[in-house]
PDB file of C-alpha atoms in Angstrom:
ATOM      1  CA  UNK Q   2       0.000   0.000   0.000  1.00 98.00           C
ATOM      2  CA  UNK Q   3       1.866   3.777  -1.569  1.00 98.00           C
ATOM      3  CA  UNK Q   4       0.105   6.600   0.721  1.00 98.00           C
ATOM      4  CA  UNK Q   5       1.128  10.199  -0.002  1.00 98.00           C
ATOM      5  CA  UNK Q   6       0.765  13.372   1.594  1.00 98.00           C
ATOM      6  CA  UNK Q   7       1.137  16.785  -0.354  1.00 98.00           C
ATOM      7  CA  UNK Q   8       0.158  20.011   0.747  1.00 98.00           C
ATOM      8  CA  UNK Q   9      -0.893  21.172  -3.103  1.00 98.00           C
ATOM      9  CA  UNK Q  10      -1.031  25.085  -2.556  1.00 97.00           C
ATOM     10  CA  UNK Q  11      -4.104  24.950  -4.158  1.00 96.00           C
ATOM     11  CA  UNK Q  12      -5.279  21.991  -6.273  1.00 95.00           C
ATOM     12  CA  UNK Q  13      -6.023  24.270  -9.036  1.00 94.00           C
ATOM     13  CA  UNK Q  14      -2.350  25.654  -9.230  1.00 96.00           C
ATOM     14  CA  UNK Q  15      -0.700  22.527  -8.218  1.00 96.00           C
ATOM     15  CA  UNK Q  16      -2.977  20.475 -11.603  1.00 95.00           C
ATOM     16  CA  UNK Q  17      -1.588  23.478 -14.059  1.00 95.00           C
ATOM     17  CA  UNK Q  18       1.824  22.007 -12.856  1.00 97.00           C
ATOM     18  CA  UNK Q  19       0.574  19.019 -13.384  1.00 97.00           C
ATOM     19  CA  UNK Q  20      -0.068  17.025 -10.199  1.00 97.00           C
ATOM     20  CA  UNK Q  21      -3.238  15.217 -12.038  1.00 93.00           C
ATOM     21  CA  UNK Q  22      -0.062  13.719 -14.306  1.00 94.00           C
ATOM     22  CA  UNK Q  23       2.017  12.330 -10.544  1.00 97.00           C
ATOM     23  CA  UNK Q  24      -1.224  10.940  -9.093  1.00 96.00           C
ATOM     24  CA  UNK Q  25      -1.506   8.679 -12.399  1.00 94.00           C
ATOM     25  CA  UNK Q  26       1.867   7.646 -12.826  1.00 96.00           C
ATOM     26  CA  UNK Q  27       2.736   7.202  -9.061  1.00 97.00           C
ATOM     27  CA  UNK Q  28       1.090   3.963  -8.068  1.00 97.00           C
ATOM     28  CA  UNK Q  29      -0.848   5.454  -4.831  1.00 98.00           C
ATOM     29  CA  UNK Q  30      -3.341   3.797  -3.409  1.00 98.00           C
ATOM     30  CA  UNK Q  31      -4.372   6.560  -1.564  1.00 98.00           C
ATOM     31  CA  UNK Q  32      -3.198  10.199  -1.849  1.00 98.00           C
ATOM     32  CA  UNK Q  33      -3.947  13.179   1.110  1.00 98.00           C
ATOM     33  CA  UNK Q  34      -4.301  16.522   0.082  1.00 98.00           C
ATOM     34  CA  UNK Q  35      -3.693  19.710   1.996  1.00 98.00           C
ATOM     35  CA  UNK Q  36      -4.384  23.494   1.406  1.00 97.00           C
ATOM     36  CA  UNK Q  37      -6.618  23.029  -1.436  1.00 96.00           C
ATOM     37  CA  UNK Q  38      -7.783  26.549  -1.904  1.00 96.00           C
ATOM     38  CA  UNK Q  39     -11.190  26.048  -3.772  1.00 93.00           C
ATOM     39  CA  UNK Q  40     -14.465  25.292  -2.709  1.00 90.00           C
ATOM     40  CA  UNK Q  41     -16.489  21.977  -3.484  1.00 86.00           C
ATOM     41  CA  UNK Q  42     -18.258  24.077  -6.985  1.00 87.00           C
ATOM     42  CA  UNK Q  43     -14.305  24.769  -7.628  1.00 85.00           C
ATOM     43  CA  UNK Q  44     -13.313  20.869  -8.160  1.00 84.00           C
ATOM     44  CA  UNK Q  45     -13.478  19.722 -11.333  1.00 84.00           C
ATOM     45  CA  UNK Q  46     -14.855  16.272 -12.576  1.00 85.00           C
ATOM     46  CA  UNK Q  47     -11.100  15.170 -12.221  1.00 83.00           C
ATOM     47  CA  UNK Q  48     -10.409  17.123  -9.175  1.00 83.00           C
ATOM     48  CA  UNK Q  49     -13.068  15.366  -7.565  1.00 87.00           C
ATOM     49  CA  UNK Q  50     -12.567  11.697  -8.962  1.00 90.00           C
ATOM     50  CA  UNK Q  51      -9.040  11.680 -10.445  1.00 90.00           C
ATOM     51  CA  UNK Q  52      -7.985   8.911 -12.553  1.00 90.00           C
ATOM     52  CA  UNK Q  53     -11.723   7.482 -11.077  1.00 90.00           C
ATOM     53  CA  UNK Q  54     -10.331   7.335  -7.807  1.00 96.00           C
ATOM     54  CA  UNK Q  55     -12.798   8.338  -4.762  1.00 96.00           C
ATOM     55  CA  UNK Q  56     -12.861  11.732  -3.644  1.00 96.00           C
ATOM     56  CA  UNK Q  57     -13.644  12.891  -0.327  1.00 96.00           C
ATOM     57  CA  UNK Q  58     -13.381  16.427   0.991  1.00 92.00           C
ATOM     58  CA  UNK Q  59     -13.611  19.416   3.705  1.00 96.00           C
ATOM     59  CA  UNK Q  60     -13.087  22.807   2.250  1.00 95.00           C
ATOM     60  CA  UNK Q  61     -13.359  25.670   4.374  1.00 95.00           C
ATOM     61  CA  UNK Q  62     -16.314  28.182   4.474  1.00 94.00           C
ATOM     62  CA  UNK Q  63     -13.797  31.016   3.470  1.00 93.00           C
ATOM     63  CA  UNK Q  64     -12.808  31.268  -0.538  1.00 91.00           C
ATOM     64  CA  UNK Q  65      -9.547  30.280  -1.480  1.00 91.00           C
ATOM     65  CA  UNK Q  66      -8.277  28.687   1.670  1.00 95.00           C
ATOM     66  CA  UNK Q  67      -7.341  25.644   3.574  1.00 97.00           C
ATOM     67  CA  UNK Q  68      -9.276  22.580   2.930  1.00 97.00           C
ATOM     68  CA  UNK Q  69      -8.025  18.916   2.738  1.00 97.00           C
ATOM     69  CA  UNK Q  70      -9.002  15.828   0.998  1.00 97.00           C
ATOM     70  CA  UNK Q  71      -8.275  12.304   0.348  1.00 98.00           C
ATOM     71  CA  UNK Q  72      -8.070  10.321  -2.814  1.00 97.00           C
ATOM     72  CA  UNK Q  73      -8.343   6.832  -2.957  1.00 98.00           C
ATOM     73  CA  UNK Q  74      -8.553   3.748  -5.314  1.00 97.00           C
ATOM     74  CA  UNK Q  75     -10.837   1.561  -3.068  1.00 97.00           C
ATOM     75  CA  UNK Q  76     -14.707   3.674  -1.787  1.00 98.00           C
ATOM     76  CA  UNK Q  77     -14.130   4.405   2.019  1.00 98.00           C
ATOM     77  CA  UNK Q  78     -16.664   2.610   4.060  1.00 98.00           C
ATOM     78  CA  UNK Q  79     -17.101   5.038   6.285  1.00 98.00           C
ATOM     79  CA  UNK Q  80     -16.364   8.998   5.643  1.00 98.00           C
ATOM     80  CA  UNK Q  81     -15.430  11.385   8.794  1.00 98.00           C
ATOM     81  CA  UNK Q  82     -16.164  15.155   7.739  1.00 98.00           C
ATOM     82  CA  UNK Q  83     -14.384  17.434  10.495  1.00 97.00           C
ATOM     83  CA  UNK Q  84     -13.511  17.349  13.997  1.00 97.00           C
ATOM     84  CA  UNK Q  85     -16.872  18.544  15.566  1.00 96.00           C
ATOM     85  CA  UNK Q  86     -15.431  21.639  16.450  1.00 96.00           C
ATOM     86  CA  UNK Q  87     -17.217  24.462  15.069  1.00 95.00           C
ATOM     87  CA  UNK Q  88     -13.613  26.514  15.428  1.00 94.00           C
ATOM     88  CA  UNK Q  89     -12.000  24.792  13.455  1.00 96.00           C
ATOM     89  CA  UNK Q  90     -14.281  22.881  11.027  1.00 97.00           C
ATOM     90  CA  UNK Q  91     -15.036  26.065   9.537  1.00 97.00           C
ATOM     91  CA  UNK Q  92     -11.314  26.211   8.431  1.00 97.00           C
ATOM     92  CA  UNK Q  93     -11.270  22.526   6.629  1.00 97.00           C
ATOM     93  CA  UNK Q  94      -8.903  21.037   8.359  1.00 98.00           C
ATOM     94  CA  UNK Q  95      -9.619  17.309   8.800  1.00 98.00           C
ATOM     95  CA  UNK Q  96     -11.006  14.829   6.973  1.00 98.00           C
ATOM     96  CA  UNK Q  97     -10.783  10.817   7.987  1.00 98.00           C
ATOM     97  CA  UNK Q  98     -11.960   7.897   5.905  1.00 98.00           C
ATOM     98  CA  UNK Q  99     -11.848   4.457   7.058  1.00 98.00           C
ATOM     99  CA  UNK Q 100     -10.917   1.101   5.000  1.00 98.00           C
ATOM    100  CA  UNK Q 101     -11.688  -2.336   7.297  1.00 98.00           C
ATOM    101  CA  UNK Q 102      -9.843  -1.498  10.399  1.00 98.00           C
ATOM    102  CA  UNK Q 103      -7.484   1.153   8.499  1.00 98.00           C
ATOM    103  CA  UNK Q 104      -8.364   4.889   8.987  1.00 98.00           C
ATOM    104  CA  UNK Q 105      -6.281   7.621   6.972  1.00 98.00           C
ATOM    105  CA  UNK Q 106      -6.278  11.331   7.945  1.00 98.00           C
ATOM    106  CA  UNK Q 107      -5.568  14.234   6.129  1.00 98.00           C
ATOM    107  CA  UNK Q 108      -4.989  17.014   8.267  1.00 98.00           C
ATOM    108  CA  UNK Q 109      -3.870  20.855   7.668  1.00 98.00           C
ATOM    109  CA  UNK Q 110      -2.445  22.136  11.326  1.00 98.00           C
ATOM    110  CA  UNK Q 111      -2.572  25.787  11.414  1.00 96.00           C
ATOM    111  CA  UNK Q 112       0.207  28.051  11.085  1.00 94.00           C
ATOM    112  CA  UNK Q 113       1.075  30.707  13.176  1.00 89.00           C
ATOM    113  CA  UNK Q 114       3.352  32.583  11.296  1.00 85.00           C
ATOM    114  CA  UNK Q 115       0.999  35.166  10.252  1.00 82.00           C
ATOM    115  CA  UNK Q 116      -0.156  36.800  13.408  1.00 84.00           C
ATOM    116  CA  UNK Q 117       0.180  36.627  17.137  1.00 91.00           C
ATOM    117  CA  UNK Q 118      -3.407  35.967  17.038  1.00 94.00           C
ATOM    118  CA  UNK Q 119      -3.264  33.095  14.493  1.00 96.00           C
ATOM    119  CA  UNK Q 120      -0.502  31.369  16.891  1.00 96.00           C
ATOM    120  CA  UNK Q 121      -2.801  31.678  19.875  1.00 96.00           C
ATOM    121  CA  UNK Q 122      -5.428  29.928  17.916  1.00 97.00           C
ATOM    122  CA  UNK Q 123      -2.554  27.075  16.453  1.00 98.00           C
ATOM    123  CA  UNK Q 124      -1.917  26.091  20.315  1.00 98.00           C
ATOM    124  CA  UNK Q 125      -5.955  26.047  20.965  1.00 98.00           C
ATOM    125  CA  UNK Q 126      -5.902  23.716  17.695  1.00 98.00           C
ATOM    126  CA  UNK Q 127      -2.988  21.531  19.604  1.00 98.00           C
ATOM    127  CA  UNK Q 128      -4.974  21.514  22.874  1.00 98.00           C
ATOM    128  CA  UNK Q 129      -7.970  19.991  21.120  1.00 98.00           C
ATOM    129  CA  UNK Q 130      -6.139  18.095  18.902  1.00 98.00           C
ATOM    130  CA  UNK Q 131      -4.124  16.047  21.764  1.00 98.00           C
ATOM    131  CA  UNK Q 132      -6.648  14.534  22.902  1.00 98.00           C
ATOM    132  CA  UNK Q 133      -8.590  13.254  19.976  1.00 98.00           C
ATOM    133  CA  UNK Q 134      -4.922  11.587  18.689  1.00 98.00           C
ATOM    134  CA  UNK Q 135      -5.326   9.791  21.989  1.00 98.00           C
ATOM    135  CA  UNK Q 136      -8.691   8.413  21.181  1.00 98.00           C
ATOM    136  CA  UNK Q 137      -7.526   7.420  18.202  1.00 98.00           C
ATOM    137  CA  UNK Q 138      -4.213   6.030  19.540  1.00 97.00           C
ATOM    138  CA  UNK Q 139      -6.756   3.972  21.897  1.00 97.00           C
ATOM    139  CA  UNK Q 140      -8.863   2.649  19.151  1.00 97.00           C
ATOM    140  CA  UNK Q 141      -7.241  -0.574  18.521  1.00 96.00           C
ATOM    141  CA  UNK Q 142      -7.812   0.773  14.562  1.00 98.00           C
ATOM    142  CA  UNK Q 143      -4.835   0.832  12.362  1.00 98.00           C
ATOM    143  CA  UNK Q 144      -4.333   4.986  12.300  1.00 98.00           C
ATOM    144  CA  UNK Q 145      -2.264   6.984   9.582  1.00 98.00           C
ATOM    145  CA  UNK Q 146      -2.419  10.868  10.501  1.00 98.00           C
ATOM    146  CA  UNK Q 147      -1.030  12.247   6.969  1.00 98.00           C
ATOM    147  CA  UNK Q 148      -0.244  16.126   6.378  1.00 98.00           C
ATOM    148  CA  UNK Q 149       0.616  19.564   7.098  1.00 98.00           C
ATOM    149  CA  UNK Q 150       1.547  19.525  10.617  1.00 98.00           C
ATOM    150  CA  UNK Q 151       3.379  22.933  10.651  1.00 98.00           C
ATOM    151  CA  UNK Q 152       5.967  21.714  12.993  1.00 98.00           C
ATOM    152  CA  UNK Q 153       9.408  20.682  12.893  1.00 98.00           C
ATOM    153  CA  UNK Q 154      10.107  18.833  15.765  1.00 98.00           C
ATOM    154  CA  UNK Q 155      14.196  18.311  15.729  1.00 98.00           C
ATOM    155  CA  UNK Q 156      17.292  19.998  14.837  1.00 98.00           C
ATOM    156  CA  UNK Q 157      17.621  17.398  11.966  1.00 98.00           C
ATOM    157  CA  UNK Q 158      14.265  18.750  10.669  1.00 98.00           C
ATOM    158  CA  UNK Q 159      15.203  22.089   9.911  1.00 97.00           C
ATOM    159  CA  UNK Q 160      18.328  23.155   8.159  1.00 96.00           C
ATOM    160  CA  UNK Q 161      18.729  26.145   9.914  1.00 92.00           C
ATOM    161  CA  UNK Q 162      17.419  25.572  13.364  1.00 95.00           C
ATOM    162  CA  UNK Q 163      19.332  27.776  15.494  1.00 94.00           C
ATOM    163  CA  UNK Q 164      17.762  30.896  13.390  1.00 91.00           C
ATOM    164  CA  UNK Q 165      14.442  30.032  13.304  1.00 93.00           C
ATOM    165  CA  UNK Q 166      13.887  29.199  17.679  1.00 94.00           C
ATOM    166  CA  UNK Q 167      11.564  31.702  17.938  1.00 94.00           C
ATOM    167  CA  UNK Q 168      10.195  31.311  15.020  1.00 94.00           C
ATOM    168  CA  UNK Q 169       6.364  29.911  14.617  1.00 95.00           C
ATOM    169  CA  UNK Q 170       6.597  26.028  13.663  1.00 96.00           C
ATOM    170  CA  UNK Q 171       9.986  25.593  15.568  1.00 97.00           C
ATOM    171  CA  UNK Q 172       8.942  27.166  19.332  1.00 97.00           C
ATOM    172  CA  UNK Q 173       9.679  25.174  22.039  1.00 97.00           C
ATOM    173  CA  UNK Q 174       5.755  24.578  23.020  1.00 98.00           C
ATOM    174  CA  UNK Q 175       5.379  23.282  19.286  1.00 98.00           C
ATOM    175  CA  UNK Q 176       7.745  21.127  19.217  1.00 98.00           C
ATOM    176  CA  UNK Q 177       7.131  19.610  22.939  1.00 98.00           C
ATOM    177  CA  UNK Q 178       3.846  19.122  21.927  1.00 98.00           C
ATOM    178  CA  UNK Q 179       5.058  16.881  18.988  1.00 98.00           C
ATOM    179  CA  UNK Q 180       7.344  15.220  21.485  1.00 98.00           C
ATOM    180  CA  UNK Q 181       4.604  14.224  23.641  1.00 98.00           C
ATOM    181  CA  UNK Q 182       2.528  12.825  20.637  1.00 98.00           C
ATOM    182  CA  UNK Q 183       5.200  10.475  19.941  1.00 98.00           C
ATOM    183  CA  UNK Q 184       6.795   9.893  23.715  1.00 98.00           C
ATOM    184  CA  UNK Q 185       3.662   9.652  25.737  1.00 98.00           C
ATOM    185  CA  UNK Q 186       0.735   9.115  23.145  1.00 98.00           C
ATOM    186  CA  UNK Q 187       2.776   6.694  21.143  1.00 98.00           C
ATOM    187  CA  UNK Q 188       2.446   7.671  17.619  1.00 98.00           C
ATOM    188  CA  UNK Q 189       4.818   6.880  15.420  1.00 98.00           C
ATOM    189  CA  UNK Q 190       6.557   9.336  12.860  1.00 98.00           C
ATOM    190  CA  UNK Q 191       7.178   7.475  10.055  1.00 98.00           C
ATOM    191  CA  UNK Q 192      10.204   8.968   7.934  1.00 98.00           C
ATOM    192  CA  UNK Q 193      12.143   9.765  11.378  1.00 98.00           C
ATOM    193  CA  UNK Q 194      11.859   5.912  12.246  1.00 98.00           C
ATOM    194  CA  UNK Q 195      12.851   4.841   8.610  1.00 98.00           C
ATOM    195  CA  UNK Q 196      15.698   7.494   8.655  1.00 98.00           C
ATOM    196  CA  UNK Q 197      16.995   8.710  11.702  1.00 98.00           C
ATOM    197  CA  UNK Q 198      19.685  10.311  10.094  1.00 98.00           C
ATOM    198  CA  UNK Q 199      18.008  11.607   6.700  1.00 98.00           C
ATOM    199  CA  UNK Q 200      16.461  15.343   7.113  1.00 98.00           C
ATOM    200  CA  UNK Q 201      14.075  14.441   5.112  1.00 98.00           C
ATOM    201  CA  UNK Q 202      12.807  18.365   4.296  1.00 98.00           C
ATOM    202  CA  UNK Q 203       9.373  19.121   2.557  1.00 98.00           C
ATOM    203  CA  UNK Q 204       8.812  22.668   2.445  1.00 98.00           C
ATOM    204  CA  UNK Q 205      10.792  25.614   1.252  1.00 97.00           C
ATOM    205  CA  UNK Q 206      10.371  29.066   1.576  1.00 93.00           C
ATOM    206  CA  UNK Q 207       9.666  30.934  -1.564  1.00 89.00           C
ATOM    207  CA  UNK Q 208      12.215  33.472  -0.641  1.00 86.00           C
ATOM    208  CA  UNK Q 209      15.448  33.997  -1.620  1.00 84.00           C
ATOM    209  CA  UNK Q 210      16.893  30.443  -2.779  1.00 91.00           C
ATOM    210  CA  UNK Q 211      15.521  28.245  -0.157  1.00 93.00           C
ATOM    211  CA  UNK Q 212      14.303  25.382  -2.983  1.00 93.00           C
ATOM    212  CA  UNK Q 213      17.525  25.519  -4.590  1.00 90.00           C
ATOM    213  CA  UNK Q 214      20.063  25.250  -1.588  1.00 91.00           C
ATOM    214  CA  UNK Q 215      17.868  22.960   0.416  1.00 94.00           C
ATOM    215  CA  UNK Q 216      17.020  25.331   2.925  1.00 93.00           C
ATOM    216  CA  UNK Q 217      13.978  23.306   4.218  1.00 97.00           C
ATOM    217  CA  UNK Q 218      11.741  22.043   7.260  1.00 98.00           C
ATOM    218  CA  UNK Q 219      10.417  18.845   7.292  1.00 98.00           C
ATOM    219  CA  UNK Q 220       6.641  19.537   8.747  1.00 98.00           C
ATOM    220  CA  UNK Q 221       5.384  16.985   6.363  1.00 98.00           C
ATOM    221  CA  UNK Q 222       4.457  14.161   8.161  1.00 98.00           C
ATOM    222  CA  UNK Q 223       2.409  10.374   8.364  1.00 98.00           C
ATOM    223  CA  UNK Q 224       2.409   9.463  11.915  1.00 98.00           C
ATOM    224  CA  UNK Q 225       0.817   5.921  12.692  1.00 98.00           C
ATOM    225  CA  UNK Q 226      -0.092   3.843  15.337  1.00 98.00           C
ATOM    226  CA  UNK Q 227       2.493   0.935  15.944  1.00 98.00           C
ATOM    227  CA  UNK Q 228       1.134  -1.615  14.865  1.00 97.00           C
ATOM    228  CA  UNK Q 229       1.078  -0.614  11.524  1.00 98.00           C
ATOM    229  CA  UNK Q 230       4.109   1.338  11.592  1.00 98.00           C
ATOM    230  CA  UNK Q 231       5.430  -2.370  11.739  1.00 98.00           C
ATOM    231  CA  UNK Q 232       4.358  -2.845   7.789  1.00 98.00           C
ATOM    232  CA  UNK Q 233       6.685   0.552   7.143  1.00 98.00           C
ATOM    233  CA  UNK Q 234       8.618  -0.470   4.217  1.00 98.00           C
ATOM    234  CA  UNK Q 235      10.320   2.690   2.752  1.00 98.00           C
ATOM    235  CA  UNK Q 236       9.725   6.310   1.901  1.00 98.00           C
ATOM    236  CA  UNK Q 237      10.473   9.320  -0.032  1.00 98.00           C
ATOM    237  CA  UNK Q 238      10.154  12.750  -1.133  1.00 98.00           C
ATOM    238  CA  UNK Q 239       9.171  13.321  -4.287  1.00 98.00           C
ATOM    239  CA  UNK Q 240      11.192  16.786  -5.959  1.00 97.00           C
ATOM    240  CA  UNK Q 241      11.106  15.602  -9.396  1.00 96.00           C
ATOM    241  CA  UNK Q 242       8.485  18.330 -10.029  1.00 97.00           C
ATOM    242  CA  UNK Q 243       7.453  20.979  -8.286  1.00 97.00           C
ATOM    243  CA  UNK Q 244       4.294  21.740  -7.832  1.00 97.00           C
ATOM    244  CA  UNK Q 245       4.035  23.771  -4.660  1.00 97.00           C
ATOM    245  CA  UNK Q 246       6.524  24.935  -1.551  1.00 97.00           C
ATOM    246  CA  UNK Q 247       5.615  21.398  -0.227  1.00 98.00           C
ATOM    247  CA  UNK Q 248       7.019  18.340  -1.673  1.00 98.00           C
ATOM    248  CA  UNK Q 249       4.718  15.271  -1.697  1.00 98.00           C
ATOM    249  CA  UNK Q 250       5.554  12.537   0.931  1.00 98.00           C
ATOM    250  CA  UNK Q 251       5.629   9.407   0.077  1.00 98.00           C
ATOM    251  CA  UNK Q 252       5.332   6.032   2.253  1.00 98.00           C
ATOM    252  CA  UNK Q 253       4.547   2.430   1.630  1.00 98.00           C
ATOM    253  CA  UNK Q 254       3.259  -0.067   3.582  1.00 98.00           C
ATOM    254  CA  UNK Q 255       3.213  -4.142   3.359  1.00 98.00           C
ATOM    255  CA  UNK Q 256       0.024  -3.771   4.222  1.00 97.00           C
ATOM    256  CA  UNK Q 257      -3.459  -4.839   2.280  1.00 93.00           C
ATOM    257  CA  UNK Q 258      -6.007  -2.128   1.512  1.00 86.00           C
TER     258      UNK Q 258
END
């Protein structure tokens, strides 16, 4: 099973580039989207079913931002629209759909670098968020959590760390908080346990030469429950085009959809 996460940029932009073309030729079973910047009337026919895959969505009530979606060969049999909190639903941010006793996420974590006030509200998403990871965690349900998590949570994840410490998406409380997720809750972050040693990067700032020199942050992420992060095989990220600031992650699993 090939699951990949890609924060898009907006779908429309990101198929002009021609991300319809990757999703075709990259053997994914099932493909999360973040940051698609369109409403539902937006999608095209192949926006919505690409390559006849199943399409399932949660845009957000304001034009031209957030939303998330997941693609996927097999129908879901069960579709989760949202986190029931009014907050934060209206912002598209998660959408879960579950196969047997696998459930995949796509999630788009807020960012705090625009505003003090847009931080404040990225640790009230982390407060609520904790706790439904640990319900999930609990479920006894294979769990993949793919997406935008707007966080890099080591040194290794963010080539130049030392600049950017009080900086949103490498503060101390954002990156304890991702500590705790993995030490105490359990979850498992899937290229750091592949490749400990491998930065691993998936966004780039569009200023200056960032993309070029490899002046990333790795706040791309799939983090699973153990037991399937047992059927980890391998991963990568995928530069051969670019079709946004974020690079599509790529994982697969020896496990049967």
């Amino acid at each position: 099973m090939r699951i990949i996460s890609a924060n898009v940029n907006g779908i429309r932009s990101a198929y002009k580039k021609g991300f319809l073309d990757y999703m075709a030729q990259s053997g994914a079973d099932i493909v999360c989207v973040q940051e698609l910047k369109a409403q539902e009337a937006d999608l095209a026919d192949d926006m919505k079913n690409p390559h006849g895959m199943h399409g399932v969505w949660h845009c957000a009530q304001k034009r031209g931002y957030s939303g998330v979606a997941i693609y996927s060969k097999r129908t879901p049999d069960a579709v989760h629209i949202g986190l029931g909190l009014e907050q934060f639903d209206q912002e598209g941010r998660f959408v879960r759909a579950d196969f047997g006793n696998l459930s995949v996420i796509s999630l788009y974590l807020p960012s705090g670098t625009s505003a003090e006030e847009r931080q404040a509200y990225k640790y009230k998403f982390l407060d609520a968020f904790y706790p439904i990871l640990a319900e999930l965690k609990a479920s006894g349900r294979d769990v993949v959590v793919c997406g935008d998590w707007n966080i890099a949570h080591q040194n290794i994840d963010i080539k130049n760390w030392k600049g950017n410490q009080k900086n949103s998406g490498f503060l101390p409380e954002e990156r304890a908080w991702i500590g705790k997720v993995i030490g105490e809750l359990g979850w498992v972050d899937a290229w750091r346990t592949l490749y400990p040693e491998v930065a691993g990067y998936t966004w780039w700032s569009n200023r200056g030469q960032a993309y070029a020199k490899d002046v990333g942050w790795r706040i791309d992420y799939q983090m699973v429950t153990p037991q399937l992060a047992q059927a980890m095989q391998s991963a990568h990220v995928y530069k051969d085009v670019k079709f946004s600031d974020h690079a599509p992650l790529v994982v697969d699993y020896a496990y049967d959809l």
